[in-house]
CSV table of C-alpha atoms in Angstrom, one decimal:
chain,number,residue,atom,x,y,z
A,1,UNK,CA,45.1,0.6,-17.0
A,2,UNK,CA,42.9,2.6,-14.8
A,3,UNK,CA,40.8,3.6,-17.8
A,4,UNK,CA,40.3,0.0,-18.7
A,5,UNK,CA,39.2,-0.8,-15.2
A,6,UNK,CA,36.8,2.1,-15.2
A,7,UNK,CA,35.5,1.1,-18.6
A,8,UNK,CA,35.0,-2.5,-17.4
A,9,UNK,CA,33.1,-1.2,-14.3
A,10,UNK,CA,30.9,1.0,-16.5
A,11,UNK,CA,30.1,-1.9,-18.8
A,12,UNK,CA,29.3,-4.0,-15.8
A,13,UNK,CA,26.9,-1.4,-14.5
A,14,UNK,CA,25.3,-0.9,-17.9
A,15,UNK,CA,24.8,-4.7,-18.2
A,16,UNK,CA,23.3,-4.9,-14.7
A,17,UNK,CA,21.0,-2.0,-15.5
A,18,UNK,CA,19.8,-3.6,-18.7
A,19,UNK,CA,19.2,-6.9,-16.9
A,20,UNK,CA,17.2,-5.1,-14.2
A,21,UNK,CA,15.2,-3.2,-16.8
A,22,UNK,CA,14.4,-6.4,-18.7
A,23,UNK,CA,13.3,-7.9,-15.4
A,24,UNK,CA,10.8,-5.0,-15.0
A,25,UNK,CA,9.6,-5.4,-18.6
A,26,UNK,CA,9.1,-9.1,-18.0
A,27,UNK,CA,7.0,-8.5,-14.9
A,28,UNK,CA,4.8,-6.0,-16.8
A,29,UNK,CA,4.1,-8.6,-19.5
A,30,UNK,CA,3.0,-11.3,-17.0
A,31,UNK,CA,-0.5,-11.9,-16.0
A,32,UNK,CA,-1.6,-10.0,-12.9
A,33,UNK,CA,-3.9,-11.7,-10.4
A,34,UNK,CA,-5.6,-9.3,-8.0
A,35,UNK,CA,-7.1,-11.0,-5.0
A,36,UNK,CA,-9.3,-8.3,-3.7
A,37,UNK,CA,-10.2,-6.1,-6.7
A,38,UNK,CA,-12.0,-3.5,-4.7
A,39,UNK,CA,-11.3,0.1,-3.9
A,40,UNK,CA,-7.5,-0.2,-4.2
A,41,UNK,CA,-7.0,-3.5,-5.9
A,42,UNK,CA,-9.6,-2.8,-8.6
A,43,UNK,CA,-7.9,0.5,-9.5
A,44,UNK,CA,-4.5,-1.3,-9.8
A,45,UNK,CA,-6.1,-3.9,-12.0
A,46,UNK,CA,-7.7,-1.3,-14.3
A,47,UNK,CA,-4.5,0.6,-14.7
A,48,UNK,CA,-2.4,-2.5,-15.3
A,49,UNK,CA,-4.7,-3.7,-18.1
A,50,UNK,CA,-4.0,-1.2,-20.9
A,51,UNK,CA,-0.2,-1.5,-20.9
A,52,UNK,CA,0.6,-4.8,-19.1
A,53,UNK,CA,-0.3,-8.4,-19.5
A,54,UNK,CA,-3.8,-9.9,-18.9
A,55,UNK,CA,-5.5,-9.2,-15.5
A,56,UNK,CA,-7.7,-11.4,-13.4
A,57,UNK,CA,-9.7,-9.5,-10.7
A,58,UNK,CA,-11.0,-11.6,-7.9
A,59,UNK,CA,-13.8,-10.1,-5.8
A,60,UNK,CA,-16.1,-11.1,-3.0
A,61,UNK,CA,-19.2,-10.1,-4.9
A,62,UNK,CA,-20.2,-9.1,-8.5
A,63,UNK,CA,-21.0,-5.4,-8.1
A,64,UNK,CA,-17.7,-4.3,-9.6
A,65,UNK,CA,-17.6,-6.9,-12.4
A,66,UNK,CA,-19.1,-4.8,-15.2
A,67,UNK,CA,-16.6,-2.0,-14.5
A,68,UNK,CA,-13.7,-4.4,-14.4
A,69,UNK,CA,-14.8,-6.1,-17.6
A,70,UNK,CA,-15.2,-2.8,-19.5
A,71,UNK,CA,-11.6,-1.9,-18.5
A,72,UNK,CA,-10.2,-5.1,-19.9
A,73,UNK,CA,-10.0,-7.0,-16.6
A,74,UNK,CA,-11.4,-10.6,-16.3
A,75,UNK,CA,-13.6,-10.6,-13.2
A,76,UNK,CA,-14.0,-13.7,-11.1
A,77,UNK,CA,-15.4,-14.8,-7.8
A,78,UNK,CA,-13.3,-17.0,-5.6
A,79,UNK,CA,-9.8,-17.5,-4.5
A,80,UNK,CA,-6.4,-16.9,-6.0
A,81,UNK,CA,-5.5,-20.5,-5.1
A,82,UNK,CA,-7.7,-21.6,-8.0
A,83,UNK,CA,-5.9,-19.5,-10.6
A,84,UNK,CA,-2.4,-18.5,-9.5
A,85,UNK,CA,0.6,-20.0,-11.3
A,86,UNK,CA,4.4,-19.3,-10.9
A,87,UNK,CA,4.3,-17.3,-14.1
A,88,UNK,CA,1.9,-14.7,-12.6
A,89,UNK,CA,2.2,-11.6,-10.6
A,90,UNK,CA,0.0,-11.3,-7.5
A,91,UNK,CA,-1.5,-8.4,-5.7
A,92,UNK,CA,-3.1,-9.4,-2.4
A,93,UNK,CA,-5.5,-6.5,-1.5
A,94,UNK,CA,-8.3,-8.0,0.6
A,95,UNK,CA,-9.8,-5.6,3.2
A,96,UNK,CA,-8.7,-6.2,6.7
A,97,UNK,CA,-5.7,-8.1,8.2
A,98,UNK,CA,-7.9,-11.1,9.2
A,99,UNK,CA,-8.9,-11.7,5.6
A,100,UNK,CA,-5.4,-11.1,4.4
A,101,UNK,CA,-4.0,-13.7,6.9
A,102,UNK,CA,-6.7,-16.2,5.9
A,103,UNK,CA,-5.8,-15.7,2.2
A,104,UNK,CA,-2.1,-16.1,2.8
A,105,UNK,CA,-2.7,-19.3,4.9
A,106,UNK,CA,-4.8,-20.6,2.0
A,107,UNK,CA,-1.8,-20.0,-0.4
A,108,UNK,CA,0.8,-21.8,1.7
A,109,UNK,CA,0.7,-24.9,-0.6
A,110,UNK,CA,0.6,-22.9,-3.8
A,111,UNK,CA,3.9,-22.1,-5.5
A,112,UNK,CA,4.6,-18.4,-5.2
A,113,UNK,CA,4.5,-16.3,-8.3
A,114,UNK,CA,7.2,-14.2,-9.9
A,115,UNK,CA,6.2,-11.2,-7.7
A,116,UNK,CA,3.7,-10.9,-4.9
A,117,UNK,CA,2.6,-7.7,-3.2
A,118,UNK,CA,0.7,-7.6,0.1
A,119,UNK,CA,-1.3,-4.5,1.0
A,120,UNK,CA,-0.6,-4.1,4.7
A,121,UNK,CA,-1.1,-1.2,7.1
A,122,UNK,CA,0.8,1.3,9.3
A,123,UNK,CA,-1.3,-0.3,12.0
A,124,UNK,CA,1.7,-2.7,12.2
A,125,UNK,CA,3.4,0.0,14.3
A,126,UNK,CA,0.6,0.3,16.9
A,127,UNK,CA,1.1,3.8,18.5
A,128,UNK,CA,4.7,4.5,17.4
A,129,UNK,CA,7.0,7.1,18.9
A,130,UNK,CA,9.1,9.5,16.9
A,131,UNK,CA,10.8,8.4,13.7
A,132,UNK,CA,9.1,5.5,11.9
A,133,UNK,CA,10.6,3.6,9.0
A,134,UNK,CA,10.5,0.1,7.5
A,135,UNK,CA,12.8,-1.3,10.3
A,136,UNK,CA,10.7,0.1,13.2
A,137,UNK,CA,9.5,-2.9,15.3
A,138,UNK,CA,5.9,-3.8,15.3
A,139,UNK,CA,3.6,-2.5,18.0
A,140,UNK,CA,2.1,-4.4,20.9
A,141,UNK,CA,-1.6,-3.6,20.5
A,142,UNK,CA,-3.7,-6.6,19.4
A,143,UNK,CA,-4.3,-5.0,16.0
A,144,UNK,CA,-0.5,-4.5,15.5
A,145,UNK,CA,0.1,-8.1,16.5
A,146,UNK,CA,-2.5,-9.3,13.9
A,147,UNK,CA,-1.0,-7.2,11.1
A,148,UNK,CA,2.5,-8.5,11.9
A,149,UNK,CA,1.1,-12.1,11.9
A,150,UNK,CA,-0.3,-11.6,8.4
A,151,UNK,CA,2.9,-10.1,7.2
A,152,UNK,CA,5.0,-12.9,8.6
A,153,UNK,CA,2.8,-15.6,7.0
A,154,UNK,CA,3.1,-13.7,3.7
A,155,UNK,CA,6.9,-13.5,3.9
A,156,UNK,CA,7.2,-17.2,4.7
A,157,UNK,CA,5.2,-18.0,1.6
A,158,UNK,CA,6.4,-15.5,-0.9
A,159,UNK,CA,10.1,-15.5,0.1
A,160,UNK,CA,12.3,-13.2,-1.9
A,161,UNK,CA,9.5,-12.5,-4.4
A,162,UNK,CA,7.3,-10.8,-1.8
A,163,UNK,CA,6.9,-7.0,-1.2
A,164,UNK,CA,4.9,-5.6,1.8
A,165,UNK,CA,3.2,-2.2,1.4
A,166,UNK,CA,2.4,-0.6,4.8
A,167,UNK,CA,-0.1,2.0,3.7
A,168,UNK,CA,-1.5,4.7,6.0
A,169,UNK,CA,-5.2,5.7,5.9
A,170,UNK,CA,-6.4,5.7,2.3
A,171,UNK,CA,-8.6,8.6,1.2
A,172,UNK,CA,-10.4,10.1,-1.8
A,173,UNK,CA,-13.6,12.2,-2.1
A,174,UNK,CA,-16.3,10.2,-0.5
A,175,UNK,CA,-14.0,7.8,1.4
A,176,UNK,CA,-11.6,8.3,4.2
A,177,UNK,CA,-11.5,10.2,7.6
A,178,UNK,CA,-13.5,13.2,6.3
A,179,UNK,CA,-16.3,10.9,5.0
A,180,UNK,CA,-16.3,9.1,8.3
A,181,UNK,CA,-16.5,12.4,10.2
A,182,UNK,CA,-19.5,13.5,8.2
A,183,UNK,CA,-21.3,10.2,8.8
A,184,UNK,CA,-20.6,10.3,12.5
A,185,UNK,CA,-21.5,14.0,12.9
A,186,UNK,CA,-18.6,14.6,15.4
A,187,UNK,CA,-14.9,14.0,15.6
A,188,UNK,CA,-13.9,10.7,17.4
A,189,UNK,CA,-12.2,11.3,20.7
A,190,UNK,CA,-8.5,10.6,20.9
A,191,UNK,CA,-5.1,12.1,21.7
A,192,UNK,CA,-4.7,15.5,20.0
A,193,UNK,CA,-1.0,14.9,19.2
A,194,UNK,CA,-1.3,11.4,17.6
A,195,UNK,CA,-0.2,11.4,14.0
A,196,UNK,CA,-2.7,10.5,11.2
A,197,UNK,CA,-0.8,8.6,8.5
A,198,UNK,CA,-2.5,9.4,5.2
A,199,UNK,CA,-2.2,8.6,1.5
A,200,UNK,CA,-4.5,9.3,-1.4
A,201,UNK,CA,-5.8,6.3,-3.3
A,202,UNK,CA,-4.2,7.6,-6.5
A,203,UNK,CA,-0.8,7.7,-4.9
A,204,UNK,CA,-1.3,4.3,-3.4
A,205,UNK,CA,-2.2,2.9,-6.8
A,206,UNK,CA,0.9,4.5,-8.4
A,207,UNK,CA,3.2,3.0,-5.6
A,208,UNK,CA,1.5,-0.4,-5.9
A,209,UNK,CA,1.9,-0.6,-9.6
A,210,UNK,CA,5.6,0.4,-9.2
A,211,UNK,CA,6.1,-2.3,-6.6
A,212,UNK,CA,4.6,-4.9,-9.0
A,213,UNK,CA,6.9,-3.8,-11.8
A,214,UNK,CA,10.1,-2.8,-10.1
A,215,UNK,CA,13.0,-5.1,-11.2
A,216,UNK,CA,14.5,-5.2,-7.7
A,217,UNK,CA,12.3,-3.7,-5.0
A,218,UNK,CA,12.9,-3.7,-1.3
A,219,UNK,CA,10.9,-6.2,0.8
A,220,UNK,CA,9.0,-3.5,2.7
A,221,UNK,CA,7.7,0.1,2.1
A,222,UNK,CA,6.0,2.6,4.4
A,223,UNK,CA,3.2,4.0,2.3
A,224,UNK,CA,2.5,7.5,3.7
A,225,UNK,CA,2.7,10.9,2.1
A,226,UNK,CA,4.2,13.4,4.6
A,227,UNK,CA,3.8,15.9,6.2
A,228,UNK,CA,1.1,14.0,8.2
A,229,UNK,CA,-1.2,16.0,10.4
A,230,UNK,CA,-1.9,15.4,14.1
A,231,UNK,CA,-5.4,14.5,15.1
A,232,UNK,CA,-5.7,18.1,16.4
A,233,UNK,CA,-4.7,19.6,13.1
A,234,UNK,CA,-6.9,17.4,11.0
A,235,UNK,CA,-10.1,17.3,13.0
A,236,UNK,CA,-10.0,21.0,13.9
A,237,UNK,CA,-9.8,21.9,10.2
A,238,UNK,CA,-12.2,19.2,9.2
A,239,UNK,CA,-14.9,20.3,11.6
A,240,UNK,CA,-14.5,23.8,10.5
A,241,UNK,CA,-14.9,22.8,6.8
A,242,UNK,CA,-17.9,20.6,7.7
A,243,UNK,CA,-19.6,23.1,9.9
A,244,UNK,CA,-19.4,20.8,12.9
A,245,UNK,CA,-18.7,21.6,16.6
A,246,UNK,CA,-15.1,21.9,17.6
A,247,UNK,CA,-13.5,18.5,18.3
A,248,UNK,CA,-13.0,17.1,21.8
A,249,UNK,CA,-9.7,15.4,22.6
A,250,UNK,CA,-8.5,13.1,25.4
A,251,UNK,CA,-5.2,13.6,27.2
A,252,UNK,CA,-2.2,14.1,24.8
A,253,UNK,CA,0.3,11.3,24.3
A,254,UNK,CA,3.2,11.5,26.7
A,255,UNK,CA,5.7,10.9,23.9
A,256,UNK,CA,6.5,12.6,20.6
A,257,UNK,CA,4.1,11.9,17.8
A,258,UNK,CA,5.2,9.6,14.9
A,259,UNK,CA,7.2,11.0,12.0
A,260,UNK,CA,7.1,8.7,9.0
A,261,UNK,CA,10.3,8.4,7.0
A,262,UNK,CA,9.4,7.5,3.5
A,263,UNK,CA,12.8,7.9,1.9
A,264,UNK,CA,12.6,4.4,0.4
A,265,UNK,CA,9.0,4.9,-1.0
A,266,UNK,CA,9.9,8.1,-2.7
A,267,UNK,CA,13.2,6.7,-4.1
A,268,UNK,CA,11.7,3.6,-5.6
A,269,UNK,CA,8.0,3.9,-6.1
A,270,UNK,CA,6.5,7.3,-5.6
A,271,UNK,CA,9.0,10.1,-6.4
A,272,UNK,CA,6.3,12.7,-7.1
A,273,UNK,CA,3.0,12.2,-5.2
A,274,UNK,CA,-0.1,13.6,-7.0
A,275,UNK,CA,-1.5,14.5,-3.6
A,276,UNK,CA,1.3,15.8,-1.4
A,277,UNK,CA,-0.9,18.0,0.9
A,278,UNK,CA,-3.0,16.2,3.6
A,279,UNK,CA,-5.6,18.9,3.2
A,280,UNK,CA,-6.8,17.0,0.1
A,281,UNK,CA,-8.3,14.6,2.5
A,282,UNK,CA,-10.8,17.3,3.5
A,283,UNK,CA,-12.5,17.0,0.2
A,284,UNK,CA,-16.1,15.7,0.3
């Protein structure tokens, strides 16, 4: 009798797993609409195109259109409101929470698609203290309030089909905190023990693609690749590499620096980051 129960349970789990896998396969075959096919969104669109369904990449200008077209992406100007259907998958990757919020507001009377992913920010947490995960409350800075407002509007619209990716600072050679340092010629002042939440573009793309295709994702992910440096660690090393004067810092924070818990991200979307060492962000 016990064996029959176990067999039934196993069959049930196998059936559930097959159903979930089919859901993931269905999502991959659907058309992807990327609203904001720029630095991050454009990379996601290009990687979706060879093995997934058709892709529409919506941009604010035409400078990326030739590259998108060569990769099999249909480039367009304009809004997702004009093209999105319930049979699509949507990535909302416009730069800045103000543009994200305006885009979500514009979508409120459009039926949500089969999956919608919003590229948000760890700015949601303001200046967090200690352990930070998906359930950590939003911060009280104006920026944090704005990010939280955009997320709330997105969740109201997308419902159970929505996934929020709270990415840290994105970097690659030529873009990120090292590039900003070189342009500025000196490290920005700030607390030495504040955590810099970082993730390489390649890892952010991998995680975003996984969120778009996952058969049953969580509603929120913290998109950071620990261990994250403090400002002191990063800018001291960065200035040394760049041959710039030693950085100056303000008074340290009176509380412990943030420690990002990315258990959920690593479990579901990014089990093996391609760039696990923050020192990769020092590349120029």
